[in-house]
PDB file of C-alpha atoms in Angstrom:
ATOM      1  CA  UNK A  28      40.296  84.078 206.949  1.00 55.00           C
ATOM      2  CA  UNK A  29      41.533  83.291 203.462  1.00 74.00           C
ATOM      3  CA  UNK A  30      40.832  80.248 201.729  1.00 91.00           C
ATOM      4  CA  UNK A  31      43.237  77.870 200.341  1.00 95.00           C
ATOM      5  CA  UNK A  32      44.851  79.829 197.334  1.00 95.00           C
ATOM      6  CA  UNK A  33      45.985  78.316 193.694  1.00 97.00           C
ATOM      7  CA  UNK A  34      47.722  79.624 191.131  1.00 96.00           C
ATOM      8  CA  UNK A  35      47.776  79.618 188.115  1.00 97.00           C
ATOM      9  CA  UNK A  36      43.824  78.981 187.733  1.00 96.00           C
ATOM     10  CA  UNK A  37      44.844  77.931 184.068  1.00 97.00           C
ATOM     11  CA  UNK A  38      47.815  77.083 182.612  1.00 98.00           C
ATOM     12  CA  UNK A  39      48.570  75.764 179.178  1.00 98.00           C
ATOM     13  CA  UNK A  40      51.624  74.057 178.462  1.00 98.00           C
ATOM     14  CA  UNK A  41      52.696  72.946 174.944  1.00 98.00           C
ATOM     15  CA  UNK A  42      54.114  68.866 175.385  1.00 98.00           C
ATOM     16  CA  UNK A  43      57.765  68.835 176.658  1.00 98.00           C
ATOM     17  CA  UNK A  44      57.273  71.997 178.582  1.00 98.00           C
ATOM     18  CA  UNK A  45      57.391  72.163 182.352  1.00 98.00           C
ATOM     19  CA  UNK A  46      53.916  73.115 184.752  1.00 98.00           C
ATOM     20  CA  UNK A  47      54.343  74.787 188.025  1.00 98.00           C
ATOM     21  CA  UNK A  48      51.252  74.646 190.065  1.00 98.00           C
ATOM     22  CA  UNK A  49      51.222  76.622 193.592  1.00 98.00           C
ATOM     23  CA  UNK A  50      49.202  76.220 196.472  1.00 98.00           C
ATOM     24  CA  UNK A  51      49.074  78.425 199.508  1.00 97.00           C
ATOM     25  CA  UNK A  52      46.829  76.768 202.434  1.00 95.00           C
ATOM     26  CA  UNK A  53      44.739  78.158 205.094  1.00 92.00           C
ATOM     27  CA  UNK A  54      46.026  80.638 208.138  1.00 89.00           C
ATOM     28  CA  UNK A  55      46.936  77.638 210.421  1.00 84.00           C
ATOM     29  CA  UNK A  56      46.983  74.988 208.378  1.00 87.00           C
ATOM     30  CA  UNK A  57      50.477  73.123 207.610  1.00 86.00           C
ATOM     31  CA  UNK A  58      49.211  69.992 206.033  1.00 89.00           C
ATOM     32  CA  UNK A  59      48.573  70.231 201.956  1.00 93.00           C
ATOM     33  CA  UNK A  60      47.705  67.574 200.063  1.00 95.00           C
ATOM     34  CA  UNK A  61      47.218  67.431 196.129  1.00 97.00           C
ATOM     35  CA  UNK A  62      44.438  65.721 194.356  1.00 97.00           C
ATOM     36  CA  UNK A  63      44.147  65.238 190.505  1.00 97.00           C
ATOM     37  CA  UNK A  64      40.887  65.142 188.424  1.00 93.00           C
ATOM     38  CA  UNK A  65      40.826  63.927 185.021  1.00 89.00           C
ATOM     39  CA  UNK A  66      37.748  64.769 182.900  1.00 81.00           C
ATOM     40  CA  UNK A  67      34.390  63.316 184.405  1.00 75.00           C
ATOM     41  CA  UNK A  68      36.508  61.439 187.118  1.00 79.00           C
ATOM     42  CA  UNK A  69      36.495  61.776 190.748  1.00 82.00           C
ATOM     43  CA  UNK A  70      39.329  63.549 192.745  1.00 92.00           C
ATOM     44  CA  UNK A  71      42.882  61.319 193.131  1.00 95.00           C
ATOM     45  CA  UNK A  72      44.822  61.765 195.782  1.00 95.00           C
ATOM     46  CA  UNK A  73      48.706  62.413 194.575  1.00 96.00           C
ATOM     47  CA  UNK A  74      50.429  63.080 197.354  1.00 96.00           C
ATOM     48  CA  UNK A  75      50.267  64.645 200.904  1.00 94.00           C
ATOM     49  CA  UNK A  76      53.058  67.520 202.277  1.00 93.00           C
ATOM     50  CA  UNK A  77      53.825  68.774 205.728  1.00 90.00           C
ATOM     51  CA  UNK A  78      56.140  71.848 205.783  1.00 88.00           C
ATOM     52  CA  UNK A  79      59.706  70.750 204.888  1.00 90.00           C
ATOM     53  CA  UNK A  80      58.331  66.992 204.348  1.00 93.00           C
ATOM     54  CA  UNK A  81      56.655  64.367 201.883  1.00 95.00           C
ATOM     55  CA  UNK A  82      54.349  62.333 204.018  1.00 91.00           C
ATOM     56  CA  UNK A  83      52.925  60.191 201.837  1.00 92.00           C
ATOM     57  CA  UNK A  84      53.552  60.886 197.991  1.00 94.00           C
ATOM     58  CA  UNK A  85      51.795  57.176 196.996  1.00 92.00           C
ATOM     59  CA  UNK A  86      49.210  58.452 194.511  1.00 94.00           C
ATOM     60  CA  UNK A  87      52.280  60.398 192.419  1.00 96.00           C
ATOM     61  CA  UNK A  88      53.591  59.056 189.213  1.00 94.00           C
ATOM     62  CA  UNK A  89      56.869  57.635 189.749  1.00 91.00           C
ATOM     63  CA  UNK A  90      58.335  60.069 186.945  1.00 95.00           C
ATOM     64  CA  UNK A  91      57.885  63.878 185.805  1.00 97.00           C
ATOM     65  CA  UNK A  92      56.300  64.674 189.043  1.00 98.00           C
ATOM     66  CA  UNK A  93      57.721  66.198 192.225  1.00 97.00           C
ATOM     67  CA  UNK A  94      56.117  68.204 194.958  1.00 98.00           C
ATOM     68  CA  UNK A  95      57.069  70.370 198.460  1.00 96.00           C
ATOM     69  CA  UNK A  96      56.043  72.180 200.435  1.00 96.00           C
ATOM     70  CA  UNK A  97      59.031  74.985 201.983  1.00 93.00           C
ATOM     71  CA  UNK A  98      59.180  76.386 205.221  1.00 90.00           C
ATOM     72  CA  UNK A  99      58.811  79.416 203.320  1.00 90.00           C
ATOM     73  CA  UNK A 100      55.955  80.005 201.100  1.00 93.00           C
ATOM     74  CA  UNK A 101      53.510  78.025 199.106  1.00 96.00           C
ATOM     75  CA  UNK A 102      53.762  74.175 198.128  1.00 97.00           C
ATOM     76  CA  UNK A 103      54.657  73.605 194.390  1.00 98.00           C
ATOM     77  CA  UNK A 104      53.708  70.930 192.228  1.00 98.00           C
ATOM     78  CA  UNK A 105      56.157  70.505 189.262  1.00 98.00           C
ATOM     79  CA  UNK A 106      55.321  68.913 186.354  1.00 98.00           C
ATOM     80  CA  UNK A 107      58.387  68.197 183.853  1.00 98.00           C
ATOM     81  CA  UNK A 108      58.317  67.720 180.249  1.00 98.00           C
ATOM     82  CA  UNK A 109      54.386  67.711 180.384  1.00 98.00           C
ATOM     83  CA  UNK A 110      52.479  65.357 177.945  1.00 97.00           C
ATOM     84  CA  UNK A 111      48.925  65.292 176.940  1.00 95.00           C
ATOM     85  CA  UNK A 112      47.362  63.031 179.798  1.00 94.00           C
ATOM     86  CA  UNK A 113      49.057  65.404 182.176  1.00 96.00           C
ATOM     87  CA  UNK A 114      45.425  67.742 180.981  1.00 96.00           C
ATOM     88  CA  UNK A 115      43.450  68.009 184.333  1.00 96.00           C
ATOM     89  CA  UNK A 116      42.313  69.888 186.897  1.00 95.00           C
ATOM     90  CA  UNK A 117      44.918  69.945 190.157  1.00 97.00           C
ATOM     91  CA  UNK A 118      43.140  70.519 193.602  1.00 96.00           C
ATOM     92  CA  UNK A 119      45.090  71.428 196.689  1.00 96.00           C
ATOM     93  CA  UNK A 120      43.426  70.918 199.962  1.00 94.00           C
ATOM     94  CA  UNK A 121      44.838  71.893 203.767  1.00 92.00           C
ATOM     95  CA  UNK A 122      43.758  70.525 207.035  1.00 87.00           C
ATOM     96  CA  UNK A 123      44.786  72.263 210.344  1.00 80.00           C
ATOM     97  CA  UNK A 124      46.201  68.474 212.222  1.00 68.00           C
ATOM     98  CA  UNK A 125      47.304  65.274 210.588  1.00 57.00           C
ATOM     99  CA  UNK A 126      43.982  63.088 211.781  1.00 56.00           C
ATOM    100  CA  UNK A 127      42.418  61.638 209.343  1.00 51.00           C
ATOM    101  CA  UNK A 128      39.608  62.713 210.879  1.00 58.00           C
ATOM    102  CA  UNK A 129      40.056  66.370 210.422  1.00 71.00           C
ATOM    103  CA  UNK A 130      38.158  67.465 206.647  1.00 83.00           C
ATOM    104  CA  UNK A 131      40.224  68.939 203.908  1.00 89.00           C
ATOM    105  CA  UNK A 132      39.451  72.085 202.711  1.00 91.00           C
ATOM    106  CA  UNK A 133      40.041  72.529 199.225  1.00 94.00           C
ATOM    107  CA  UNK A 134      41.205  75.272 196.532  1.00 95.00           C
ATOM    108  CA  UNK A 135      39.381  76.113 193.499  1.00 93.00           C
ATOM    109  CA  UNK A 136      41.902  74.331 191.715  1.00 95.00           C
ATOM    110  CA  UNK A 137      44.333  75.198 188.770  1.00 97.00           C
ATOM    111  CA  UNK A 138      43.296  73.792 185.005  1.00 96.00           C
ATOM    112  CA  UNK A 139      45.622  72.275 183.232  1.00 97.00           C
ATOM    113  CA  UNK A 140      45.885  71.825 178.564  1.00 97.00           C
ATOM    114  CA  UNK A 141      48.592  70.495 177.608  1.00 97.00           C
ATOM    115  CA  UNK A 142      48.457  71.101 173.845  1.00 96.00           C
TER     116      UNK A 142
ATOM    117  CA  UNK B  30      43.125  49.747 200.866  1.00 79.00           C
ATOM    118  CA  UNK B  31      39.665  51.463 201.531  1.00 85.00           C
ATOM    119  CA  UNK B  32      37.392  52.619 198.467  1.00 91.00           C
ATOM    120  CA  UNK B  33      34.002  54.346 197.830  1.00 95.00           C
ATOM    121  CA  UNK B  34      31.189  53.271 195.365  1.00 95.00           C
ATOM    122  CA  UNK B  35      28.237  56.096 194.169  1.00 96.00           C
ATOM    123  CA  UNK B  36      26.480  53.762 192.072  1.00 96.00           C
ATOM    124  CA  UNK B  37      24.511  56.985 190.104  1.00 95.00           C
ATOM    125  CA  UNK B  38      26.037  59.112 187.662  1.00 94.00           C
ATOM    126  CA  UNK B  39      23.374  61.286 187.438  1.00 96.00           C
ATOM    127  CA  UNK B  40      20.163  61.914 188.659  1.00 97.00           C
ATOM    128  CA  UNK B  41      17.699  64.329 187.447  1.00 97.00           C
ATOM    129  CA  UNK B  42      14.810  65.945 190.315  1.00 97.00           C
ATOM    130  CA  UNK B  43      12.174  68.627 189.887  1.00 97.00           C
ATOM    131  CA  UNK B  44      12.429  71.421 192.082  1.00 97.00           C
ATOM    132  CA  UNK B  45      10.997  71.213 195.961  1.00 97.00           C
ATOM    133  CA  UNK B  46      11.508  66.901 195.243  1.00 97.00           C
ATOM    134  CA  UNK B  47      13.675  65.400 197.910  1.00 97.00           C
ATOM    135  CA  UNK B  48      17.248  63.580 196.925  1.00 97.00           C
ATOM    136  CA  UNK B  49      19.054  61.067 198.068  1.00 97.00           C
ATOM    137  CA  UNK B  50      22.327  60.122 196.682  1.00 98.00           C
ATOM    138  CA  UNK B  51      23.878  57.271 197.868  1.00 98.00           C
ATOM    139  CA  UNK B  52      27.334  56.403 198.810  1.00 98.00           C
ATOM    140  CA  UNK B  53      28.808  52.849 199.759  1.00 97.00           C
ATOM    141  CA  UNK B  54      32.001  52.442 201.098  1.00 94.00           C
ATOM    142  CA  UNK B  55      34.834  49.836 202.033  1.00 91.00           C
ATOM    143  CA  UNK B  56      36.886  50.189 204.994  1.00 84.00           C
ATOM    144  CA  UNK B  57      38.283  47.660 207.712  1.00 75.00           C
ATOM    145  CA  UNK B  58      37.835  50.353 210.860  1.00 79.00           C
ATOM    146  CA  UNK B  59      35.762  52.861 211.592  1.00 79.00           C
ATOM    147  CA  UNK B  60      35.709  55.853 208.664  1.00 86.00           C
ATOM    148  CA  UNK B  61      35.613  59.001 208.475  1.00 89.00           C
ATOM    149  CA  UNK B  62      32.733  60.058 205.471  1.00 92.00           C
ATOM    150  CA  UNK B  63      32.447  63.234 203.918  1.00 94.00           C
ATOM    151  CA  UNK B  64      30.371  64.773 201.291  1.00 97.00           C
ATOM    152  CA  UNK B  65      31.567  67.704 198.962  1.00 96.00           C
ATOM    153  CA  UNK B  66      29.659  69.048 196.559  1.00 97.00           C
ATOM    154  CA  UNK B  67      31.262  70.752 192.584  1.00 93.00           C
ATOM    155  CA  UNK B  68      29.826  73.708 190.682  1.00 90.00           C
ATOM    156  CA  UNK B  69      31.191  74.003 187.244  1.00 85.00           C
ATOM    157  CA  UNK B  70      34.675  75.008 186.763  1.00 81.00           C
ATOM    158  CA  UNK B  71      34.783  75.301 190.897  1.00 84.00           C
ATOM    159  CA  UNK B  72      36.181  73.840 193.779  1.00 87.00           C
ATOM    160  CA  UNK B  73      35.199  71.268 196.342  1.00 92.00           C
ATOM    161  CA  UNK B  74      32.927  72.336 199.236  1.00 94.00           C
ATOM    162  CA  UNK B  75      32.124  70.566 202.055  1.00 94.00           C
ATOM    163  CA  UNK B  76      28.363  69.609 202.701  1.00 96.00           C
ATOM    164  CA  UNK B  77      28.851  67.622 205.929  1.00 95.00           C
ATOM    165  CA  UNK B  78      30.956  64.851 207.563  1.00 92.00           C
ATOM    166  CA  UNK B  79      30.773  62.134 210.090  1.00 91.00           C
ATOM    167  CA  UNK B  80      33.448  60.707 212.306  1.00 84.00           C
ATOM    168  CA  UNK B  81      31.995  59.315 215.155  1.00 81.00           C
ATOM    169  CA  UNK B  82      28.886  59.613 217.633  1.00 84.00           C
ATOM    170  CA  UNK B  83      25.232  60.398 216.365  1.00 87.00           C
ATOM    171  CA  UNK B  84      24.819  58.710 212.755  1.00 90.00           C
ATOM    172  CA  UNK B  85      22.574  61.269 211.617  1.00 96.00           C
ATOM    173  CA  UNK B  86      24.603  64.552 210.548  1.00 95.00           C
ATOM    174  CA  UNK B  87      23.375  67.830 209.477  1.00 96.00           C
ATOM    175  CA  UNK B  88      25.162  70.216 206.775  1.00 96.00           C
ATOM    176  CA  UNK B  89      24.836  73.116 204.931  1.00 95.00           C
ATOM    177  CA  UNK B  90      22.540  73.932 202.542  1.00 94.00           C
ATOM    178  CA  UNK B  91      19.560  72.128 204.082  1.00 96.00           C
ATOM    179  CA  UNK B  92      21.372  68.772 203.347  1.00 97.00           C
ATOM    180  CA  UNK B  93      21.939  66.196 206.100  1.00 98.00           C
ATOM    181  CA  UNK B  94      24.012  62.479 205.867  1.00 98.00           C
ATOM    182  CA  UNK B  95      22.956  58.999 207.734  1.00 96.00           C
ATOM    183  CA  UNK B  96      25.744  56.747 208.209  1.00 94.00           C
ATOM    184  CA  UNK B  97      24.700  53.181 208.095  1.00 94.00           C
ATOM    185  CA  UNK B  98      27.480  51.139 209.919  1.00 92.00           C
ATOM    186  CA  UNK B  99      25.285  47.700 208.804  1.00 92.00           C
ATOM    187  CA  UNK B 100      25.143  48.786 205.188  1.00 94.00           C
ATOM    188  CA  UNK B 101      28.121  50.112 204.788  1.00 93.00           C
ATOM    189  CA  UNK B 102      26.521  53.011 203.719  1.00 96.00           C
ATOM    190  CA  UNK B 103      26.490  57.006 204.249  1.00 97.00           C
ATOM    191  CA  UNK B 104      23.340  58.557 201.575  1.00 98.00           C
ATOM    192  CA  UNK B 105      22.966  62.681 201.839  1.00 98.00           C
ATOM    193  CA  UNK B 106      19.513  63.667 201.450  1.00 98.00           C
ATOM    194  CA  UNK B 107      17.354  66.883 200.972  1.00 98.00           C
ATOM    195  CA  UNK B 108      13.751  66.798 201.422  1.00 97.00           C
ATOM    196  CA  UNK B 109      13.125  69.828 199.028  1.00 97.00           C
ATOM    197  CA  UNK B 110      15.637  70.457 196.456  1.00 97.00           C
ATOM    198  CA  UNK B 111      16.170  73.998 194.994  1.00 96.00           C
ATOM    199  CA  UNK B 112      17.494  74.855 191.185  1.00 96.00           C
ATOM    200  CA  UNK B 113      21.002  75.941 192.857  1.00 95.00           C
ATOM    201  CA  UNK B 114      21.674  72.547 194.317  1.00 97.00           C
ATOM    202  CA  UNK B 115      22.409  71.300 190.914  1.00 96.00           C
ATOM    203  CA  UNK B 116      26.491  70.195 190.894  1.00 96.00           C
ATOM    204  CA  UNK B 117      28.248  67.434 191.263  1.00 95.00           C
ATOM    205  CA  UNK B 118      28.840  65.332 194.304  1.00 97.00           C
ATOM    206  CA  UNK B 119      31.076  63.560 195.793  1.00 96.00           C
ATOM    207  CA  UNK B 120      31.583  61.264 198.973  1.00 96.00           C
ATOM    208  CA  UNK B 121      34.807  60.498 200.200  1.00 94.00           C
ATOM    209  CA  UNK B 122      36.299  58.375 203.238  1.00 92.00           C
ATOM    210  CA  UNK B 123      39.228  59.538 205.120  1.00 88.00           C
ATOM    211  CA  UNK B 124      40.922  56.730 207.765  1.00 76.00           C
ATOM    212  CA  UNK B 125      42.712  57.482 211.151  1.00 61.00           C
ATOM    213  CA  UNK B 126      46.332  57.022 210.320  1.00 48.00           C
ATOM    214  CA  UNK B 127      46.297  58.306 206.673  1.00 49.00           C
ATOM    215  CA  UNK B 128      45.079  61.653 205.784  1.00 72.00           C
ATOM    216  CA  UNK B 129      44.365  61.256 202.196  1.00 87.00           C
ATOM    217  CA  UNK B 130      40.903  61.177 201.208  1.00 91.00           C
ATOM    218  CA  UNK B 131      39.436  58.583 198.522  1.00 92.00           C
ATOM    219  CA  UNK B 132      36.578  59.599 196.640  1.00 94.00           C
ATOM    220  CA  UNK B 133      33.709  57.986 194.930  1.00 95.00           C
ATOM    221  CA  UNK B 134      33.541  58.686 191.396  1.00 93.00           C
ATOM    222  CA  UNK B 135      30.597  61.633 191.567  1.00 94.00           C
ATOM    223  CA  UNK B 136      27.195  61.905 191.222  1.00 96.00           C
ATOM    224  CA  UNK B 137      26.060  64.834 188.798  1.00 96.00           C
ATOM    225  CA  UNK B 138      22.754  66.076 189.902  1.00 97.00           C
ATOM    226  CA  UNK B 139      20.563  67.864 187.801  1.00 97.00           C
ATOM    227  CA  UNK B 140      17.466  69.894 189.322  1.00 97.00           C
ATOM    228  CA  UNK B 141      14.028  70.437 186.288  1.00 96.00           C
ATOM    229  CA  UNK B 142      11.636  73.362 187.172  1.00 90.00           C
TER     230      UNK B 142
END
């Protein structure tokens, strides 16, 4: 059984340019949630995506950012007209039932310069 | 809003030393803890986690997780480190009706030989 999948693993994006950021979760699993690490931070949770639906998108900046997750294919996480804080690494994580209880299992992530 | 407090940055052990990292939390209910653990340049993994039942939890890797209810508390210990356990690790605390997870800000362990 595949992990959770991301692509790109890096991406560099010159400032004003937009970052696409794909996630495809594990066989089974139809919750994905997006977390955001900044240099020698912790994980922050962005937002988290049921097929077809934004469940909770409270960690997302309110501008640039957008996310979804199709019935068809992997979830996307668009940044627009990318600026130099946007730098990070982007985790995606899936979890097989929407208890909190259930643990995330996570992708190795996609790495993100902004230059 | 619940958060999670790993008061050590980093901690240095010599090999075949036990560890314990420790891992406060704040929550209203009952959580649910996990620890994942970060190689360089890598994803998360998960160690071990705790949502109800027996307070003492086993992982992988020889690792293993007390939740202390009293304290507030959930520390992951080894009793002999080895040179690949050296990472970064986090704790995190899910709750019941949200499914994000809220993490503590790391603890970056380095292992001497």
């Amino acid at each position: 059984n595949a992990g959770v999948m991301q692509n790109p693993r890096h991406l560099v994006r010159r400032r004003g340019q937009e970052a696409r950021l794909r996630c495809s979760p594990m066989k089974g699993h139809s919750h994905v949630y997006w977390y955001r690490q900044l240099p020698e931070e912790g994980l922050k949770f962005m937002v988290y995506l049921q097929k077809e639906n934004i469940i909770d998108e409270s960690g997302m900046p309110k501008e640039r950012f957008s996310a979804e997750f199709p019935k068809e294919g992997p979830s996307i996480l668009r940044i627009q007209q990318v600026v130099r804080g946007d730098s990070a690494a982007y985790f995606c994580a899936s979890s097989p039932t929407t208890k909190g209880g259930n643990e995330q299992y996570f992708g190795p992530g996609t790495r993100l310069t902004v230059t | 809003a619940q958060s999670v407090t790993q008061p050590d940055i980093h901690i240095t052990v010599s090999e075949g030393a036990s560890l314990e990292l420790r891992c406060n939390y704040s929550y209203g209910a009952t959580p649910y803890l996990f620890w994942y653990v970060q190689s360089p340049g890598q994803g998360l993994q998960l160690l071990l986690k705790y949502f109800s039942g027996d307070t003492l939890v086993q992982g992988i890797k020889g690792f293993e997780a007390e939740f202390k209810r009293s304290q507030s508390s959930f520390n992951l210990r080894k009793p002999s480190v080895h040179w690949s356990d050296a990472a970064e690790y986090f704790c995190a605390v899910g709750t019941g009706t949200a499914s994000k997870l809220t993490f503590g800000t790391g603890t970056r362990l380095q292992v001497t030989l």
